[in-house]
Amino acid sequence: MKSSDKMKIGVLYGGRSGEHNVSLCSAASVVSALDQDKYEVIAIGIDKDGRWYVQDKAEIVPNKDFGQILSLKKRGKWLVNHFEQENKLHVYNIENNNEEVIVDIVFPVLHGTYGEDGTMQGLLELAMVPYVGADVAGSAVGMDKDIAKRLLKEADIPVVPSITISKHQWEVNSGIIIQDALCTLGMPLFVKPLCTGSSVGVNKVKTKELLPEAIAFAFQFDTRIMIEKAIDCREIECAILGNENPSASILGEIIPNHEFYSYEAKYIDPNGAAIKIPADIDETLADLIRTAAVKGYRALACSSLARVDFFLDKNSNEFYLNEINTLPGFTSVSMYPKLWEASGLKYSDLLDKLIALALERHRNKMNVKTEMFS
Ligand SMILES: Nc1ncnc2c1ncn2[C@@H]1O[C@H](COP(=O)(O)OP(=O)(O)O)[C@@H](O)[C@H]1O
Ligand SMILES: [Mg+2]
């Protein structure tokens, strides 16, 4: 295939997020596995301030924390634009005679805020360009642990008891909030920001005295936070793939070597956690969890892909859906692609499938009328 006939995939990575570096690492794997015979890869790095930089070439470099990352070089001043009905994304370098890059489909390999939360998806919808991953609504509710929990409850999916508070409520009512948390949830507790990922801002609290500190810490990362009953649990994950008829992978287990699956256990300590695929779980229970994963995916209006994470109570064997990640870690050793690999779908085929799903959803959306009489 000639270079001009190839589909131009814009891989977006980095971004204004606590998971910026993780994204550089996921993007390195995606870029190296995209089939160069079918696709022309255009790497577009977004810095921590949200500025876009089209890269001269997608360059994978060694990194001490993550092994390999996609480098992000800041060259030029790029603006994003689109032309109505053209279904392509245009990016210009206004410092270089409006040098222009045109993208047919976007793969936002972005985790967390301004990438996984519906904001980037909104921009791509306005540009009418096909993109991989959940759309605006699915991304936004998947990112918000409180809204997600309410939708999951409505779908009769078990979730961990919790209370959600805003910064303002905390400032005016801290005493009542602490009492309420202790009475309704007991101890130990988990405190977490509503809209982060990678365990950023998450703490386990074992005594009443340490609760205010954990709450203040979580408020550094969000204006609303969740106080949740701590479950003595195994952590089970399921990969979902599909639009209208999503399939569930076999289950995997994360076995942290830390008090919980913290940021340190995830990314800093090389022995922070072990992954076990398939998870050692009774078949009937595994099927119930996989069914709940698909149900949860639908309840949150997800499409394309998501990794659905569960807590399995070690004592009662009851499970709870903890969260749905709409752009999960995507390195070749991350749980999401590993689960598909173990279910018979190899990494590069998974990328092909995601691109096909993005195009399918885009076609369906483009067939929807925006006005009555046209
Ligand atoms: N209620 C809970 N009970 C037990 N462990 C929890 C609880 N909430 C969070 N954790 C631990 O903290 C980790 C990160 O929390 P999580 O809610 O998944 O946030 P994130 O979106 O940052 O991954 C979990 O993987 C788990 O190890
Ligand atoms: Mg998590």
Tab-separated table of C-alpha atoms and ligand atoms in Angstrom:
chain	number	residue	atom	x	y	z
A	1	MET	CA	0.000	0.000	0.000
A	2	LYS	CA	1.313	3.486	-0.864
A	3	SER	CA	1.842	5.784	2.084
A	4	SER	CA	-0.937	8.120	0.835
A	5	ASP	CA	-3.483	5.249	0.771
A	6	LYS	CA	-2.856	4.277	4.337
A	7	MET	CA	-5.241	5.300	7.056
A	8	LYS	CA	-3.671	8.119	9.082
A	9	ILE	CA	-3.962	7.301	12.771
A	10	GLY	CA	-3.307	10.177	15.142
A	11	VAL	CA	-2.020	8.736	18.403
A	12	LEU	CA	-2.623	11.309	21.145
A	13	TYR	CA	-0.584	10.883	24.303
A	14	GLY	CA	0.691	12.637	27.428
A	15	GLY	CA	-1.882	15.225	28.464
A	16	ARG	CA	-2.891	17.331	31.449
A	17	SER	CA	-3.166	14.479	33.860
A	18	GLY	CA	-1.534	12.814	36.856
A	19	GLU	CA	-1.215	9.856	34.479
A	20	HIS	CA	0.756	11.818	31.864
A	21	ASN	CA	3.838	9.602	32.147
A	22	VAL	CA	1.831	6.398	32.135
A	23	SER	CA	0.313	7.550	28.877
A	24	LEU	CA	3.770	8.017	27.268
A	25	CYS	CA	4.405	4.432	28.169
A	26	SER	CA	1.070	3.063	26.850
A	27	ALA	CA	1.560	5.074	23.652
A	28	ALA	CA	5.003	3.535	23.048
A	29	SER	CA	3.419	0.077	22.967
A	30	VAL	CA	0.499	1.176	20.770
A	31	VAL	CA	2.771	2.902	18.254
A	32	SER	CA	5.136	-0.031	17.975
A	33	ALA	CA	2.289	-2.521	17.480
A	34	LEU	CA	0.178	-0.608	14.924
A	35	ASP	CA	0.563	-2.368	11.591
A	36	GLN	CA	2.738	-0.006	9.491
A	37	ASP	CA	1.502	-1.672	6.300
A	38	LYS	CA	-2.048	-0.546	7.016
A	39	TYR	CA	-1.617	2.626	8.987
A	40	GLU	CA	0.442	5.772	8.888
A	41	VAL	CA	1.069	6.677	12.511
A	42	ILE	CA	1.074	10.358	13.429
A	43	ALA	CA	2.244	10.839	17.013
A	44	ILE	CA	0.799	13.911	18.693
A	45	GLY	CA	2.158	14.607	22.167
A	46	ILE	CA	0.207	16.815	24.558
A	47	ASP	CA	2.309	18.431	27.277
A	48	LYS	CA	1.318	18.835	30.921
A	49	ASP	CA	-0.111	22.293	30.141
A	50	GLY	CA	-2.320	20.913	27.379
A	51	ARG	CA	-0.288	22.115	24.372
A	52	TRP	CA	-0.261	19.862	21.318
A	53	TYR	CA	2.946	18.984	19.458
A	54	VAL	CA	2.932	16.910	16.305
A	55	GLN	CA	6.116	14.824	16.417
A	56	ASP	CA	8.487	14.563	13.463
A	57	LYS	CA	8.347	10.847	13.958
A	58	ALA	CA	7.030	8.565	16.656
A	59	GLU	CA	10.169	7.986	18.666
A	60	ILE	CA	10.318	5.304	21.341
A	61	VAL	CA	13.042	5.886	23.929
A	62	PRO	CA	14.204	4.087	27.101
A	63	ASN	CA	12.928	5.379	30.441
A	64	LYS	CA	14.088	4.488	33.942
A	65	ASP	CA	10.607	4.128	35.487
A	66	PHE	CA	8.648	2.637	32.633
A	67	GLY	CA	11.111	0.789	30.439
A	68	GLN	CA	10.102	2.482	27.209
A	69	ILE	CA	8.129	5.631	26.479
A	70	LEU	CA	7.091	7.608	23.441
A	71	SER	CA	9.189	10.778	23.587
A	72	LEU	CA	7.425	14.136	23.499
A	73	LYS	CA	9.400	16.863	21.738
A	74	LYS	CA	8.097	20.404	21.935
A	75	ARG	CA	8.560	21.943	18.516
A	76	GLY	CA	6.415	24.689	16.978
A	77	LYS	CA	3.036	26.096	17.960
A	78	TRP	CA	0.245	23.816	16.822
A	79	LEU	CA	-3.437	24.603	16.535
A	80	VAL	CA	-6.222	22.069	16.161
A	81	ASN	CA	-8.959	22.673	13.628
A	82	HIS	CA	-11.560	20.856	11.599
A	83	PHE	CA	-13.712	21.404	8.561
A	84	GLU	CA	-17.371	20.561	8.781
A	85	GLN	CA	-18.433	17.254	7.244
A	86	GLU	CA	-14.910	16.353	6.286
A	87	ASN	CA	-14.473	13.915	9.189
A	88	LYS	CA	-10.790	14.642	9.578
A	89	LEU	CA	-8.730	16.403	12.181
A	90	HIS	CA	-6.387	19.143	10.955
A	91	VAL	CA	-3.454	20.298	13.037
A	92	TYR	CA	-1.369	23.340	11.961
A	93	ASN	CA	1.982	24.643	12.988
A	94	ILE	CA	1.464	28.400	12.920
A	95	GLU	CA	5.162	28.967	13.549
A	96	ASN	CA	6.054	27.133	10.361
A	97	ASN	CA	3.961	28.477	7.458
A	98	ASN	CA	0.892	26.643	8.730
A	99	GLU	CA	2.524	23.283	8.130
A	100	GLU	CA	-0.499	21.001	8.211
A	101	VAL	CA	-1.073	17.462	9.417
A	102	ILE	CA	-4.347	15.672	8.621
A	103	VAL	CA	-5.607	12.725	10.644
A	104	ASP	CA	-8.331	10.215	9.607
A	105	ILE	CA	-8.881	8.598	12.975
A	106	VAL	CA	-7.691	9.411	16.484
A	107	PHE	CA	-6.472	6.943	19.069
A	108	PRO	CA	-6.377	8.895	22.324
A	109	VAL	CA	-3.885	6.885	24.360
A	110	LEU	CA	-4.581	9.253	27.244
A	111	HIS	CA	-5.358	8.309	30.819
A	112	GLY	CA	-7.187	10.362	33.426
A	113	THR	CA	-8.168	14.023	33.311
A	114	TYR	CA	-8.541	15.812	29.946
A	115	GLY	CA	-8.184	12.570	28.017
A	116	GLU	CA	-10.292	9.807	29.523
A	117	ASP	CA	-12.997	12.010	31.042
A	118	GLY	CA	-15.047	13.086	28.016
A	119	THR	CA	-13.320	16.423	27.412
A	120	MET	CA	-11.055	15.192	24.605
A	121	GLN	CA	-13.942	13.109	23.276
A	122	GLY	CA	-16.027	16.330	23.082
A	123	LEU	CA	-13.355	17.987	20.958
A	124	LEU	CA	-13.216	14.971	18.657
A	125	GLU	CA	-17.022	14.896	18.344
A	126	LEU	CA	-16.994	18.555	17.292
A	127	ALA	CA	-14.350	17.698	14.723
A	128	MET	CA	-16.566	14.783	13.568
A	129	VAL	CA	-13.525	12.579	13.451
A	130	PRO	CA	-13.685	8.871	14.378
A	131	TYR	CA	-11.857	7.995	17.595
A	132	VAL	CA	-11.094	4.943	19.690
A	133	GLY	CA	-12.696	4.630	23.115
A	134	ALA	CA	-15.948	5.470	24.841
A	135	ASP	CA	-17.783	8.583	23.671
A	136	VAL	CA	-18.409	11.749	25.695
A	137	ALA	CA	-21.068	10.352	28.035
A	138	GLY	CA	-19.392	6.982	28.658
A	139	SER	CA	-16.030	8.602	29.286
A	140	ALA	CA	-17.447	11.244	31.626
A	141	VAL	CA	-19.468	8.867	33.795
A	142	GLY	CA	-16.708	6.254	33.788
A	143	MET	CA	-14.340	8.876	35.168
A	144	ASP	CA	-16.631	10.104	37.929
A	145	LYS	CA	-16.649	7.493	40.684
A	146	ASP	CA	-19.793	8.949	42.278
A	147	ILE	CA	-21.982	9.181	39.158
A	148	ALA	CA	-20.731	5.769	38.005
A	149	LYS	CA	-21.684	4.252	41.347
A	150	ARG	CA	-25.206	5.660	41.200
A	151	LEU	CA	-25.753	4.221	37.702
A	152	LEU	CA	-24.316	0.859	38.734
A	153	LYS	CA	-26.610	0.747	41.777
A	154	GLU	CA	-29.583	1.447	39.546
A	155	ALA	CA	-28.546	-1.529	37.403
A	156	ASP	CA	-28.484	-3.732	40.563
A	157	ILE	CA	-24.720	-4.207	40.389
A	158	PRO	CA	-23.107	-4.481	43.830
A	159	VAL	CA	-20.895	-1.502	44.781
A	160	VAL	CA	-18.978	-0.678	47.977
A	161	PRO	CA	-20.844	1.554	50.483
A	162	SER	CA	-19.487	5.112	50.476
A	163	ILE	CA	-20.250	8.765	50.964
A	164	THR	CA	-19.330	11.575	48.591
A	165	ILE	CA	-18.510	15.080	49.812
A	166	SER	CA	-17.598	18.370	48.184
A	167	LYS	CA	-14.831	20.650	49.408
A	168	HIS	CA	-17.416	23.186	50.518
A	169	GLN	CA	-19.322	20.574	52.542
A	170	TRP	CA	-16.057	19.523	54.189
A	171	GLU	CA	-15.149	23.095	55.074
A	172	VAL	CA	-18.473	23.784	56.782
A	173	ASN	CA	-19.340	20.353	58.218
A	174	SER	CA	-16.166	18.354	58.855
A	175	GLY	CA	-17.254	17.112	62.322
A	176	ILE	CA	-20.591	15.758	61.056
A	177	ILE	CA	-18.939	14.180	58.005
A	178	ILE	CA	-16.426	12.299	60.166
A	179	GLN	CA	-19.196	11.077	62.475
A	180	ASP	CA	-21.303	10.035	59.511
A	181	ALA	CA	-18.407	8.136	57.886
A	182	LEU	CA	-17.572	6.294	61.106
A	183	CYS	CA	-21.208	5.383	61.864
A	184	THR	CA	-22.236	4.297	58.376
A	185	LEU	CA	-18.983	2.855	57.006
A	186	GLY	CA	-16.893	1.878	60.060
A	187	MET	CA	-13.113	1.534	59.936
A	188	PRO	CA	-10.810	1.039	58.001
A	189	LEU	CA	-11.776	3.362	55.170
A	190	PHE	CA	-10.513	4.424	51.777
A	191	VAL	CA	-10.483	8.078	50.769
A	192	LYS	CA	-10.195	8.956	47.096
A	193	PRO	CA	-10.723	11.830	44.677
A	194	LEU	CA	-13.702	11.210	42.365
A	195	CYS	CA	-12.032	11.851	39.038
A	196	THR	CA	-8.439	10.653	39.099
A	197	GLY	CA	-6.878	7.305	38.224
A	198	SER	CA	-3.684	5.339	38.896
A	199	SER	CA	-4.430	5.658	42.644
A	200	VAL	CA	-3.475	9.351	42.560
A	201	GLY	CA	-4.727	10.898	45.831
A	202	VAL	CA	-6.006	7.550	47.218
A	203	ASN	CA	-5.291	6.571	50.846
A	204	LYS	CA	-6.281	3.845	53.246
A	205	VAL	CA	-7.216	5.146	56.690
A	206	LYS	CA	-7.082	2.947	59.778
A	207	THR	CA	-7.815	5.424	62.568
A	208	LYS	CA	-10.275	8.274	63.045
A	209	GLU	CA	-7.384	10.675	63.757
A	210	LEU	CA	-5.864	10.153	60.299
A	211	LEU	CA	-9.128	10.674	58.411
A	212	PRO	CA	-8.958	14.519	58.112
A	213	GLU	CA	-5.424	14.310	56.709
A	214	ALA	CA	-6.431	11.776	54.046
A	215	ILE	CA	-9.472	13.889	53.146
A	216	ALA	CA	-7.343	17.051	52.802
A	217	PHE	CA	-4.886	15.108	50.643
A	218	ALA	CA	-7.617	13.806	48.317
A	219	PHE	CA	-9.004	17.354	47.957
A	220	GLN	CA	-5.678	18.386	46.433
A	221	PHE	CA	-6.675	16.364	43.369
A	222	ASP	CA	-10.393	17.049	43.037
A	223	THR	CA	-13.164	19.263	44.351
A	224	ARG	CA	-15.275	16.224	45.317
A	225	ILE	CA	-14.045	13.089	47.036
A	226	MET	CA	-15.367	9.728	48.197
A	227	ILE	CA	-14.989	8.057	51.589
A	228	GLU	CA	-15.497	4.330	51.132
A	229	LYS	CA	-15.670	1.280	53.372
A	230	ALA	CA	-12.419	-0.695	53.002
A	231	ILE	CA	-12.958	-4.231	51.777
A	232	ASP	CA	-10.487	-6.977	52.638
A	233	CYS	CA	-10.404	-8.082	49.047
A	234	ARG	CA	-8.820	-9.710	46.045
A	235	GLU	CA	-8.698	-7.426	42.989
A	236	ILE	CA	-10.198	-8.965	39.880
A	237	GLU	CA	-10.287	-7.347	36.447
A	238	CYS	CA	-12.199	-8.059	33.246
A	239	ALA	CA	-11.564	-6.607	29.774
A	240	ILE	CA	-14.571	-5.619	27.664
A	241	LEU	CA	-14.477	-5.002	23.922
A	242	GLY	CA	-17.308	-4.000	21.596
A	243	ASN	CA	-20.011	-1.488	20.812
A	244	GLU	CA	-23.506	-2.974	20.622
A	245	ASN	CA	-22.501	-6.535	21.528
A	246	PRO	CA	-19.599	-6.255	23.944
A	247	SER	CA	-17.587	-9.371	24.829
A	248	ALA	CA	-15.946	-10.070	28.162
A	249	SER	CA	-12.456	-11.558	28.433
A	250	ILE	CA	-11.371	-14.137	30.944
A	251	LEU	CA	-10.599	-12.651	34.369
A	252	GLY	CA	-7.261	-11.562	35.739
A	253	GLU	CA	-6.126	-10.838	39.266
A	254	ILE	CA	-3.855	-8.095	40.576
A	255	ILE	CA	-1.942	-9.174	43.661
A	256	PRO	CA	-0.358	-6.045	45.207
A	257	ASN	CA	2.716	-6.425	47.386
A	258	HIS	CA	1.759	-3.237	49.193
A	259	GLU	CA	-1.010	-2.395	51.655
A	260	PHE	CA	-3.155	-1.698	48.574
A	261	TYR	CA	-2.675	-1.158	44.825
A	262	SER	CA	-1.171	2.315	45.287
A	263	TYR	CA	0.595	4.539	42.719
A	264	GLU	CA	3.877	3.220	44.070
A	265	ALA	CA	2.783	-0.397	43.666
A	266	LYS	CA	1.537	0.366	40.152
A	267	TYR	CA	4.469	2.295	38.730
A	268	ILE	CA	7.406	2.884	41.032
A	269	ASP	CA	8.167	-0.413	42.731
A	270	PRO	CA	9.089	-2.931	40.014
A	271	ASN	CA	7.821	-5.697	42.334
A	272	GLY	CA	4.783	-3.678	43.427
A	273	ALA	CA	2.231	-6.170	42.186
A	274	ALA	CA	1.878	-9.474	40.409
A	275	ILE	CA	-0.628	-10.187	37.652
A	276	LYS	CA	-2.301	-13.578	37.510
A	277	ILE	CA	-4.160	-14.617	34.360
A	278	PRO	CA	-6.511	-16.372	34.543
A	279	ALA	CA	-7.559	-15.448	38.064
A	280	ASP	CA	-7.932	-18.500	40.239
A	281	ILE	CA	-11.686	-18.289	40.760
A	282	ASP	CA	-14.467	-20.809	40.754
A	283	GLU	CA	-16.046	-20.938	37.274
A	284	THR	CA	-19.587	-20.095	38.357
A	285	LEU	CA	-18.393	-17.027	40.250
A	286	ALA	CA	-16.164	-15.990	37.335
A	287	ASP	CA	-19.187	-16.108	35.017
A	288	LEU	CA	-21.216	-13.967	37.415
A	289	ILE	CA	-18.412	-11.399	37.494
A	290	ARG	CA	-18.062	-11.372	33.700
A	291	THR	CA	-21.828	-10.899	33.339
A	292	ALA	CA	-21.734	-8.024	35.846
A	293	ALA	CA	-18.821	-6.486	33.889
A	294	VAL	CA	-20.861	-6.400	30.661
A	295	LYS	CA	-23.913	-5.113	32.534
A	296	GLY	CA	-21.825	-2.373	34.147
A	297	TYR	CA	-20.302	-1.446	30.775
A	298	ARG	CA	-23.804	-1.012	29.380
A	299	ALA	CA	-25.084	0.843	32.453
A	300	LEU	CA	-22.335	3.435	31.969
A	301	ALA	CA	-23.042	3.741	28.225
A	302	CYS	CA	-19.540	2.578	27.301
A	303	SER	CA	-18.391	1.629	23.810
A	304	SER	CA	-15.142	0.436	22.164
A	305	LEU	CA	-13.359	-0.819	25.251
A	306	ALA	CA	-13.115	-0.699	29.010
A	307	ARG	CA	-11.453	-2.538	31.834
A	308	VAL	CA	-13.907	-3.338	34.588
A	309	ASP	CA	-12.362	-3.720	38.059
A	310	PHE	CA	-13.887	-5.677	40.907
A	311	PHE	CA	-13.195	-6.261	44.579
A	312	LEU	CA	-13.821	-9.831	45.713
A	313	ASP	CA	-14.319	-9.984	49.492
A	314	LYS	CA	-11.834	-12.540	50.836
A	315	ASN	CA	-14.135	-13.455	53.701
A	316	SER	CA	-17.619	-13.542	52.188
A	317	ASN	CA	-16.659	-14.151	48.523
A	318	GLU	CA	-19.085	-11.359	47.572
A	319	PHE	CA	-17.982	-9.146	44.710
A	320	TYR	CA	-18.314	-5.416	44.145
A	321	LEU	CA	-17.754	-3.491	40.943
A	322	ASN	CA	-15.114	-0.915	41.931
A	323	GLU	CA	-14.662	1.087	38.746
A	324	ILE	CA	-14.751	1.117	34.959
A	325	ASN	CA	-11.672	2.450	33.162
A	326	THR	CA	-12.535	3.590	29.667
A	327	LEU	CA	-8.900	4.056	28.556
A	328	PRO	CA	-7.034	1.485	30.627
A	329	GLY	CA	-3.253	1.050	30.732
A	330	PHE	CA	-2.219	-0.132	27.298
A	331	THR	CA	1.408	-1.212	27.444
A	332	SER	CA	2.017	-4.676	26.056
A	333	VAL	CA	2.271	-5.951	29.645
A	334	SER	CA	-0.819	-4.107	30.938
A	335	MET	CA	-3.790	-6.080	32.156
A	336	TYR	CA	-6.214	-5.034	29.392
A	337	PRO	CA	-4.229	-6.318	26.385
A	338	LYS	CA	-2.918	-9.256	28.401
A	339	LEU	CA	-6.467	-10.389	29.168
A	340	TRP	CA	-7.320	-10.330	25.474
A	341	GLU	CA	-4.135	-12.102	24.569
A	342	ALA	CA	-5.034	-14.851	27.038
A	343	SER	CA	-8.535	-14.911	25.520
A	344	GLY	CA	-7.023	-15.460	22.031
A	345	LEU	CA	-6.684	-11.927	20.609
A	346	LYS	CA	-3.131	-10.698	20.141
A	347	TYR	CA	-2.082	-7.100	20.764
A	348	SER	CA	-1.893	-5.892	17.144
A	349	ASP	CA	-5.214	-7.597	16.276
A	350	LEU	CA	-6.746	-5.896	19.292
A	351	LEU	CA	-5.636	-2.520	17.889
A	352	ASP	CA	-7.183	-3.394	14.483
A	353	LYS	CA	-10.417	-4.330	16.210
A	354	LEU	CA	-10.471	-1.059	18.190
A	355	ILE	CA	-9.990	0.931	15.007
A	356	ALA	CA	-12.811	-0.998	13.307
A	357	LEU	CA	-15.083	-0.339	16.298
A	358	ALA	CA	-14.246	3.388	16.181
A	359	LEU	CA	-15.161	3.531	12.484
A	360	GLU	CA	-18.376	1.586	13.061
A	361	ARG	CA	-19.520	3.947	15.816
A	362	HIS	CA	-18.593	6.961	13.739
A	363	ARG	CA	-20.659	5.697	10.782
A	364	ASN	CA	-23.640	5.137	13.057
A	365	LYS	CA	-23.337	8.619	14.534
A	366	MET	CA	-23.008	10.280	11.150
A	367	ASN	CA	-26.309	8.679	10.110
A	368	VAL	CA	-28.144	10.416	12.914
A	369	LYS	CA	-30.008	13.591	11.955
A	370	THR	CA	-29.298	16.779	13.835
A	371	GLU	CA	-32.490	18.513	12.698
A	372	MET	CA	-36.067	17.452	11.895
A	373	PHE	CA	-36.472	18.732	8.356
A	374	SER	CA	-33.330	18.329	6.339
B	1	LIG	N1	-12.982	0.317	49.198
B	1	LIG	C1	-11.803	-0.244	49.003
B	1	LIG	N2	-11.447	-1.387	49.640
B	1	LIG	C2	-10.233	-1.960	49.424
B	1	LIG	N3	-9.289	-1.449	48.618
B	1	LIG	C3	-9.582	-0.299	47.969
B	1	LIG	C4	-10.839	0.348	48.124
B	1	LIG	N4	-10.847	1.454	47.346
B	1	LIG	C5	-9.639	1.503	46.751
B	1	LIG	N5	-8.877	0.458	47.127
B	1	LIG	C6	-7.474	0.219	46.701
B	1	LIG	O1	-6.969	1.395	46.070
B	1	LIG	C7	-6.697	1.150	44.671
B	1	LIG	C8	-7.045	2.364	43.852
B	1	LIG	O2	-8.417	2.695	44.037
B	1	LIG	P1	-9.396	2.911	42.828
B	1	LIG	O3	-10.750	3.176	43.377
B	1	LIG	O4	-9.287	1.768	41.895
B	1	LIG	O5	-8.846	4.247	42.165
B	1	LIG	P2	-8.059	4.536	40.807
B	1	LIG	O6	-9.102	5.041	39.865
B	1	LIG	O7	-7.079	5.596	41.145
B	1	LIG	O8	-7.433	3.246	40.330
B	1	LIG	C9	-7.502	-0.111	44.359
B	1	LIG	O9	-6.965	-0.806	43.278
B	1	LIG	C10	-7.393	-0.882	45.673
B	1	LIG	O10	-6.111	-1.475	45.819
B	2	MG	MG	-8.381	1.436	40.040
